[in-house]
Amino acid sequence: MIEGTLVDLVPFEDDFATYLETWMNEEAWFRAHLWERREPHTEHDVKKFIERMEKDERGALIGFQAKSGDPIGALIFDHEWPRVRKAEARFFAGDSRYEGCDEVLDALLMLVRYCFETRNLHRLDAVALPFDEAKLDHLRRAGFVHEGTLRRHIRWDGDYVDMEMFGLLESEWPGYAAKVAELGLQPSGLEPKPKPEKKDEKKDGTG
Amino acid sequence: MLEGLLVDLVPYGKAFQDLDHRWMNSEASFWSSGGERHFMSEAMVAARHAQWAEERERTGGGSGVGFGVQTKDGKPLGYFGINWLAPAHRLAMLGAKIGEPEYWGGGYGTDALLLLLDYTFDWLDVRKAWLMTTSMNARVMRQMEKVGFRLEVRQRQSALADGVWYDWLAYGLLRDEWAGRATLVEQLGLRERAAALGSGAK
Ligand SMILES: CC(C)(COP(=O)(O)OP(=O)(O)OC[C@H]1O[C@@H](n2cnc3c(N)ncnc32)[C@H](O)[C@@H]1OP(=O)(O)O)[C@@H](O)C(=O)NCCC(=O)NCCS
């Protein structure tokens, strides 16, 4: 675990995996994985995804939760390129109540902190859709620089849409503490959601 | 075979694969990879070919379309192709590597690119072609300008070559911006270029 200001980063344990079965079929997921074809993700797909990320030497799947322990979403750094010390930063609020809240911004800052201050990366890439206001706002406030627009790059809901491309260099990062002091993060005060029920294997229809 | 004026695009067959070892370890790979220096043995290159073949077999074609590029008299020069085709988005990412440095800057690459774009838009019904290169690669930048691509993104300090940081650049060409091969052949004077070669020493 790494403790942040409004959220903590934790290993992607079972409760996260249970939530992910819902999250992976919701809007926030697809906005964070904009190349995907919006195929429905079954339980099996979710398991496979987690397994792949666990084995991935160039990436990691990290959970983030509120100080109350309420799981909020996932951070993914991926495609780490050791020679140029860069990676792609992805984040999403699985629990949509937190969308646009400073908890998600803090999670992004924590991901940046982890990548620069622990993994010794030099640069992070990030992508957002032009109408994803919450994500654009978080990226800008975290200090990411808009580096251009891939014009009409992908298919999205009946149209071809742009992809907004961002980058952040280690030399532009003032450090986590300084960034938090500058931003004045505010907790959302949302109530933790009830814990998901533990699944009974035998009711799955497999037994 | 896609027939051009200075080059033809042909299957990436044995004649090309046999040269891959030299090309992989050469200056051409340094430029195409944005600063990587490969040390690949014959065995490593062969393993890579086997892996590509297996992938194509498994996926029924693979995720791209690769061509060999050769001179009009059949000398293999390198690779031109779609490295990644995303049918759901009707989007094609292109890649190129002329392995023989003495042919760089001679117009061969532009002739090949026009053939590839023609194929990409007219046969595959792709909507956008794009590619990435680094800010040290003046030949590609010039080529993009000639063919009408737009510079869309500049990823600062994302490429390292011989100890110097460069940017990766993303260039895009939408189908409705594509002037068409015939128009560009005229505009860029490729016929004259081909004629000059024909009357030259070779
Ligand atoms: C990129 C590549 C395919 C282009 O093919 P090419 O045959 O060299 O390209 P062309 O000659 O058609 O066009 C290159 C243009 O750059 C110009 N050029 C050449 N060297 C240059 C330099 N140092 N600075 C500026 N312009 C230069 C050429 O004069 C030409 O422009 P012109 O037609 O107006 O004279 C080829 O050079 C190559 O394979 N290079 C090595 C690998 C590589 O870089 N791959 C691409 C990775 S994205």
XYZ file of C-alpha atoms and ligand atoms in Angstrom:
457
model
C 0.000 0.000 0.000
C 1.075 3.582 -0.625
C -0.864 6.204 1.278
C -2.019 9.277 -0.541
C -3.976 12.320 0.585
C -7.529 11.223 -0.289
C -6.871 7.701 -1.553
C -4.513 4.804 -0.971
C -3.031 2.577 -3.644
C -3.466 -1.103 -2.885
C -2.931 -4.471 -4.532
C -5.794 -5.527 -6.758
C -7.348 -8.005 -4.344
C -10.558 -10.016 -4.637
C -12.970 -7.253 -3.676
C -11.593 -5.142 -6.527
C -11.837 -8.105 -8.872
C -15.492 -8.546 -7.926
C -16.237 -4.909 -8.641
C -14.286 -5.090 -11.880
C -16.882 -7.462 -13.317
C -19.279 -4.534 -13.300
C -16.733 -1.794 -13.927
C -15.341 -3.447 -17.039
C -18.719 -3.132 -18.729
C -19.307 0.482 -17.859
C -18.654 3.725 -19.620
C -15.591 4.776 -17.609
C -13.778 1.577 -18.534
C -14.367 2.026 -22.255
C -13.310 5.653 -22.107
C -10.054 4.505 -20.527
C -9.638 1.717 -23.125
C -10.741 3.543 -26.191
C -9.319 1.120 -28.718
C -11.578 -1.637 -27.486
C -14.592 -2.727 -29.463
C -17.021 -2.459 -26.586
C -17.466 -6.159 -26.401
C -19.288 -7.322 -23.293
C -16.785 -8.618 -20.743
C -17.704 -11.860 -19.099
C -16.407 -13.006 -15.737
C -13.869 -15.051 -17.646
C -12.601 -12.002 -19.540
C -12.196 -10.091 -16.293
C -10.195 -12.941 -14.783
C -8.033 -13.167 -17.904
C -7.407 -9.427 -17.832
C -6.282 -9.513 -14.216
C -4.064 -12.525 -14.888
C -2.512 -10.812 -17.872
C -1.757 -7.694 -15.875
C -0.306 -9.767 -13.023
C 2.135 -11.362 -15.446
C 2.841 -8.188 -17.375
C 6.392 -7.067 -16.812
C 5.738 -3.811 -18.608
C 2.689 -2.818 -16.669
C 0.692 -3.091 -13.488
C -2.882 -2.972 -12.296
C -3.278 -1.088 -9.038
C -6.437 -0.531 -7.013
C -7.250 2.775 -5.387
C -9.607 3.224 -2.503
C -10.952 6.022 -0.333
C -9.542 6.467 3.165
C -12.641 4.598 4.384
C -11.454 1.546 2.431
C -14.154 1.986 -0.239
C -12.752 0.724 -3.594
C -13.043 3.475 -6.211
C -11.257 2.376 -9.336
C -8.072 1.238 -10.991
C -4.777 2.685 -12.105
C -2.984 1.033 -14.946
C 0.446 1.793 -16.171
C 1.219 -0.090 -19.302
C 3.634 -0.447 -22.201
C 6.565 0.527 -20.060
C 9.539 1.053 -22.359
C 12.694 0.614 -20.332
C 15.108 2.090 -22.873
C 13.407 5.484 -22.891
C 11.913 5.101 -19.422
C 8.357 5.874 -20.394
C 4.964 4.299 -19.905
C 1.311 4.953 -20.548
C -0.786 6.150 -17.603
C -4.431 5.070 -17.450
C -6.929 5.590 -14.663
C -10.643 5.280 -14.213
C -13.301 5.608 -11.566
C -15.159 2.320 -11.575
C -17.546 3.658 -8.957
C -19.126 6.359 -11.098
C -20.190 8.410 -8.063
C -16.535 9.423 -7.792
C -16.290 10.577 -11.406
C -14.682 14.030 -11.480
C -13.966 13.972 -7.735
C -10.602 14.858 -6.258
C -10.174 11.238 -5.100
C -9.585 10.310 -8.743
C -7.218 13.244 -9.228
C -5.282 12.152 -6.143
C -5.109 8.629 -7.573
C -3.611 10.041 -10.772
C -1.079 12.053 -8.775
C -0.191 8.906 -6.871
C 0.306 7.030 -10.130
C 2.610 9.771 -11.386
C 4.441 9.732 -8.073
C 4.870 5.975 -8.270
C 6.097 6.093 -11.871
C 8.590 8.940 -11.376
C 9.613 8.571 -7.758
C 9.629 4.780 -7.465
C 9.950 3.346 -10.954
C 12.346 6.057 -12.126
C 10.484 6.775 -15.338
C 11.346 9.798 -17.444
C 7.993 10.387 -19.136
C 4.329 9.401 -19.008
C 1.850 9.340 -21.891
C -1.888 9.757 -21.429
C -4.922 9.874 -23.719
C -8.424 11.281 -23.364
C -11.462 11.659 -25.558
C -12.340 15.295 -26.309
C -15.687 15.072 -24.490
C -14.300 13.360 -21.403
C -14.330 16.572 -19.361
C -13.499 14.943 -16.048
C -10.455 13.176 -17.409
C -9.201 16.224 -19.310
C -9.561 18.300 -16.169
C -7.697 15.768 -14.038
C -4.864 15.466 -16.562
C -4.436 19.231 -16.821
C -4.550 19.767 -13.068
C -2.007 16.995 -12.578
C 0.301 18.924 -14.924
C 0.064 16.847 -18.096
C 0.806 18.883 -21.221
C -1.448 18.632 -24.274
C 0.857 17.493 -27.085
C -1.587 17.235 -29.948
C -4.735 15.691 -31.342
C -5.018 12.521 -33.375
C -7.746 13.734 -35.684
C -10.877 11.593 -36.150
C -8.819 8.677 -35.018
C -11.291 6.154 -33.680
C -14.872 5.050 -33.987
C -17.032 6.134 -31.062
C -20.802 5.852 -30.831
C -21.601 6.358 -34.498
C -18.905 8.886 -35.241
C -15.174 9.214 -35.752
C -13.663 11.167 -32.901
C -10.358 12.783 -31.992
C -7.945 11.506 -29.405
C -6.342 14.140 -27.186
C -2.740 13.220 -26.424
C -0.880 14.290 -23.305
C 2.590 13.894 -21.867
C 4.307 14.651 -18.602
C 8.060 14.758 -18.123
C 9.784 13.963 -14.898
C 11.461 17.388 -15.096
C 7.989 19.010 -15.038
C 6.874 17.138 -11.927
C 7.383 19.193 -8.762
C 7.000 16.108 -6.544
C 3.865 14.679 -4.970
C 3.892 16.808 -1.820
C 4.349 20.071 -3.718
C 1.626 19.137 -6.206
C -0.865 18.288 -3.458
C -0.094 21.556 -1.656
C -0.690 23.472 -4.898
C -4.007 21.797 -5.715
C -5.793 21.875 -2.352
C -7.564 18.518 -2.808
C -11.058 18.229 -1.323
C -12.610 14.930 -0.218
C -16.000 14.173 -1.771
C -17.413 12.821 1.489
C -19.233 9.988 -0.299
C -20.512 7.130 1.851
C -18.739 3.793 1.323
C -20.865 1.405 -0.695
C -21.948 -1.915 0.815
C -19.382 -4.697 0.328
C -20.240 -7.011 -2.553
C -21.572 -10.401 -1.550
C -19.051 -13.196 -1.627
C -19.837 -15.465 -4.505
C -20.948 -19.012 -3.849
C -19.026 -21.104 -6.376
C -21.742 -23.775 -6.470
C -24.437 -21.307 -7.547
C -22.428 -20.483 -10.664
C -24.048 -23.281 -12.595
C -20.630 -24.848 -12.980
C -20.917 -27.352 -10.126
C 2.289 -6.911 -57.143
C 1.695 -3.161 -56.927
C 3.543 -1.503 -59.778
C 5.106 1.890 -59.286
C 7.489 4.028 -61.302
C 10.697 3.585 -59.318
C 9.709 0.548 -57.259
C 7.224 -2.294 -57.034
C 5.608 -3.650 -53.885
C 5.775 -7.441 -53.784
C 5.326 -10.225 -51.204
C 7.936 -10.157 -48.458
C 9.378 -13.466 -49.619
C 12.623 -15.328 -49.132
C 14.789 -12.841 -51.013
C 13.728 -10.199 -48.480
C 13.839 -12.404 -45.422
C 17.400 -13.415 -46.283
C 18.419 -9.772 -46.100
C 16.611 -9.093 -42.843
C 19.600 -10.058 -40.718
C 21.720 -7.394 -42.320
C 18.910 -4.836 -42.293
C 18.007 -5.511 -38.640
C 21.563 -4.829 -37.523
C 22.042 -1.826 -39.749
C 21.670 1.924 -39.630
C 18.205 1.530 -41.212
C 16.896 -0.078 -38.023
C 18.376 2.702 -35.946
C 16.284 5.190 -37.922
C 13.104 3.145 -38.118
C 13.096 2.276 -34.403
C 13.904 5.801 -33.265
C 17.361 5.127 -31.883
C 17.535 1.405 -31.077
C 20.744 -0.488 -31.836
C 19.946 -4.135 -32.451
C 22.339 -7.009 -31.986
C 20.426 -9.818 -33.601
C 22.000 -13.112 -34.535
C 20.867 -15.116 -37.563
C 19.046 -17.415 -35.154
C 17.168 -14.547 -33.535
C 16.067 -13.209 -36.899
C 14.950 -16.688 -37.988
C 12.973 -17.086 -34.749
C 11.257 -13.790 -35.480
C 10.270 -14.885 -38.952
C 8.899 -18.110 -37.530
C 6.912 -16.167 -34.968
C 5.415 -13.881 -37.629
C 4.516 -16.871 -39.777
C 2.871 -18.573 -36.819
C 0.935 -15.413 -35.990
C -0.317 -15.069 -39.531
C -1.374 -18.685 -39.556
C -3.176 -18.363 -36.241
C -4.975 -15.099 -36.934
C -5.624 -15.715 -40.614
C -3.494 -12.852 -41.865
C -2.149 -11.109 -38.803
C -2.857 -7.579 -37.726
C -1.178 -5.900 -40.678
C -0.240 -6.189 -44.347
C 3.456 -6.313 -45.233
C 5.130 -5.802 -48.606
C 8.644 -6.072 -49.855
C 9.790 -3.042 -51.818
C 12.091 -3.627 -54.769
C 13.573 -1.637 -57.642
C 12.085 -2.007 -61.110
C 14.852 -4.465 -61.956
C 14.015 -6.580 -58.929
C 16.610 -5.643 -56.316
C 15.100 -5.982 -52.825
C 15.304 -2.683 -50.928
C 13.284 -3.210 -47.786
C 9.851 -3.261 -46.201
C 6.741 -1.136 -46.639
C 3.449 -1.992 -45.056
C 0.578 -1.593 -42.688
C 2.022 -2.510 -39.309
C -1.302 -2.403 -37.567
C -4.763 -2.453 -39.068
C -7.695 -1.671 -36.758
C -10.799 -2.642 -38.752
C -13.239 -1.435 -36.082
C -11.842 2.056 -36.557
C -10.937 1.674 -40.237
C -7.508 2.897 -39.306
C -4.115 1.785 -40.622
C -0.742 2.447 -39.045
C 2.016 2.380 -41.634
C 5.674 1.492 -41.361
C 8.681 1.541 -43.665
C 12.295 0.590 -43.782
C 14.545 0.784 -46.801
C 17.488 -1.317 -45.722
C 19.934 -0.013 -48.298
C 21.140 3.473 -47.267
C 22.468 4.339 -50.718
C 18.841 4.406 -51.892
C 17.657 6.874 -49.226
C 16.600 10.267 -50.504
C 16.239 9.007 -54.080
C 12.451 9.127 -54.248
C 12.022 5.353 -53.866
C 10.286 5.693 -50.519
C 7.787 8.222 -51.785
C 6.888 6.078 -54.776
C 6.391 3.132 -52.416
C 4.314 5.209 -50.009
C 1.980 6.318 -52.800
C 1.439 2.693 -53.794
C 0.792 1.716 -50.211
C -1.687 4.561 -49.651
C -3.497 3.727 -52.843
C -3.829 0.153 -51.635
C -4.826 1.200 -48.119
C -7.575 3.597 -49.161
C -8.817 2.010 -52.364
C -8.594 -1.671 -51.567
C -8.980 -1.856 -47.812
C -11.416 1.059 -47.595
C -9.448 2.478 -44.720
C -10.514 5.938 -43.539
C -7.296 7.179 -42.020
C -3.640 6.298 -42.436
C -1.151 7.356 -39.804
C 2.392 6.700 -38.731
C 4.933 7.667 -36.159
C 8.486 8.817 -36.597
C 10.992 10.759 -34.552
C 11.987 14.395 -34.808
C 15.468 13.389 -35.960
C 14.078 11.736 -39.085
C 14.170 14.564 -41.653
C 13.599 12.171 -44.555
C 10.270 10.986 -43.191
C 9.217 14.516 -42.236
C 9.947 15.722 -45.752
C 8.095 12.748 -47.179
C 5.041 13.523 -45.028
C 5.027 17.075 -46.301
C 5.298 15.913 -49.921
C 2.405 13.476 -49.639
C 0.108 15.731 -47.598
C 0.120 14.174 -44.134
C -0.495 16.477 -41.177
C 1.614 16.575 -38.070
C -0.862 15.766 -35.294
C 1.104 15.057 -32.139
C 4.564 15.770 -30.808
C 5.414 13.539 -27.855
C 8.216 15.455 -26.244
C 11.404 13.650 -25.256
C 10.033 10.205 -25.917
C 12.845 8.933 -28.129
C 16.467 8.518 -27.191
C 19.066 8.172 -29.927
C 22.788 8.112 -29.255
C 22.292 9.924 -25.963
C 20.064 12.710 -27.284
C 16.354 13.103 -26.577
C 14.022 13.518 -29.538
C 10.244 13.662 -29.907
C 8.029 11.011 -31.430
C 5.802 12.610 -34.042
C 2.425 11.308 -35.154
C 1.349 12.114 -38.721
C -2.123 11.480 -40.102
C -3.795 11.493 -43.489
C -7.576 11.263 -43.759
C -9.002 9.725 -46.833
C -10.734 12.943 -47.913
C -7.347 14.694 -47.773
C -5.673 12.117 -50.012
C -5.020 13.681 -53.390
C -4.829 10.291 -55.114
C -1.788 8.566 -56.507
C -2.087 9.894 -60.066
C -2.203 13.514 -58.906
C 0.794 13.103 -56.630
C 2.823 11.263 -59.234
C 2.382 14.361 -61.430
C 2.894 16.878 -58.653
C 6.075 15.256 -57.406
C 7.486 14.633 -60.861
C 7.981 10.906 -60.282
C 7.850 10.117 -63.989
C 10.728 12.488 -64.627
C 12.590 10.958 -61.719
C 12.054 7.458 -63.086
C 13.083 8.550 -66.583
C 16.262 10.129 -65.229
C 17.112 6.861 -63.472
C 16.432 4.882 -66.627
C 18.834 6.978 -68.630
C 21.413 6.897 -65.813
C 24.352 4.593 -65.254
C 22.205 1.618 -64.168
C 12.004 6.748 -44.604
C 12.307 6.176 -45.958
C 11.390 5.002 -46.223
C 11.999 7.265 -46.989
O 12.311 6.789 -48.256
P 13.266 7.646 -49.219
O 13.373 6.911 -50.485
O 14.509 7.953 -48.497
O 12.356 8.946 -49.367
P 12.322 10.008 -50.550
O 13.640 10.123 -51.197
O 11.155 9.704 -51.407
O 11.967 11.325 -49.737
C 12.826 11.811 -48.753
C 12.949 13.311 -48.886
O 13.785 13.790 -47.835
C 14.844 14.541 -48.387
N 16.012 14.350 -47.533
C 16.946 13.389 -47.582
N 17.830 13.555 -46.617
C 17.472 14.655 -45.953
C 18.030 15.356 -44.853
N 19.116 14.920 -44.247
N 17.368 16.449 -44.441
C 16.240 16.897 -45.048
N 15.690 16.251 -46.087
C 16.306 15.150 -46.524
C 15.042 13.981 -49.755
O 15.733 14.889 -50.562
C 13.612 13.760 -50.178
O 12.954 14.950 -50.522
P 12.863 15.462 -52.060
O 12.128 14.429 -52.815
O 12.126 16.743 -51.939
O 14.254 15.608 -52.549
C 13.781 5.727 -46.084
O 14.617 6.866 -46.047
C 14.180 4.763 -44.986
O 13.769 3.641 -45.012
N 14.995 5.211 -44.009
C 15.491 4.374 -42.940
C 14.409 3.795 -42.026
C 13.409 4.808 -41.599
O 13.717 5.922 -41.260
N 12.131 4.395 -41.610
C 10.981 5.237 -41.330
C 10.573 5.158 -39.931
S 9.061 6.067 -39.647
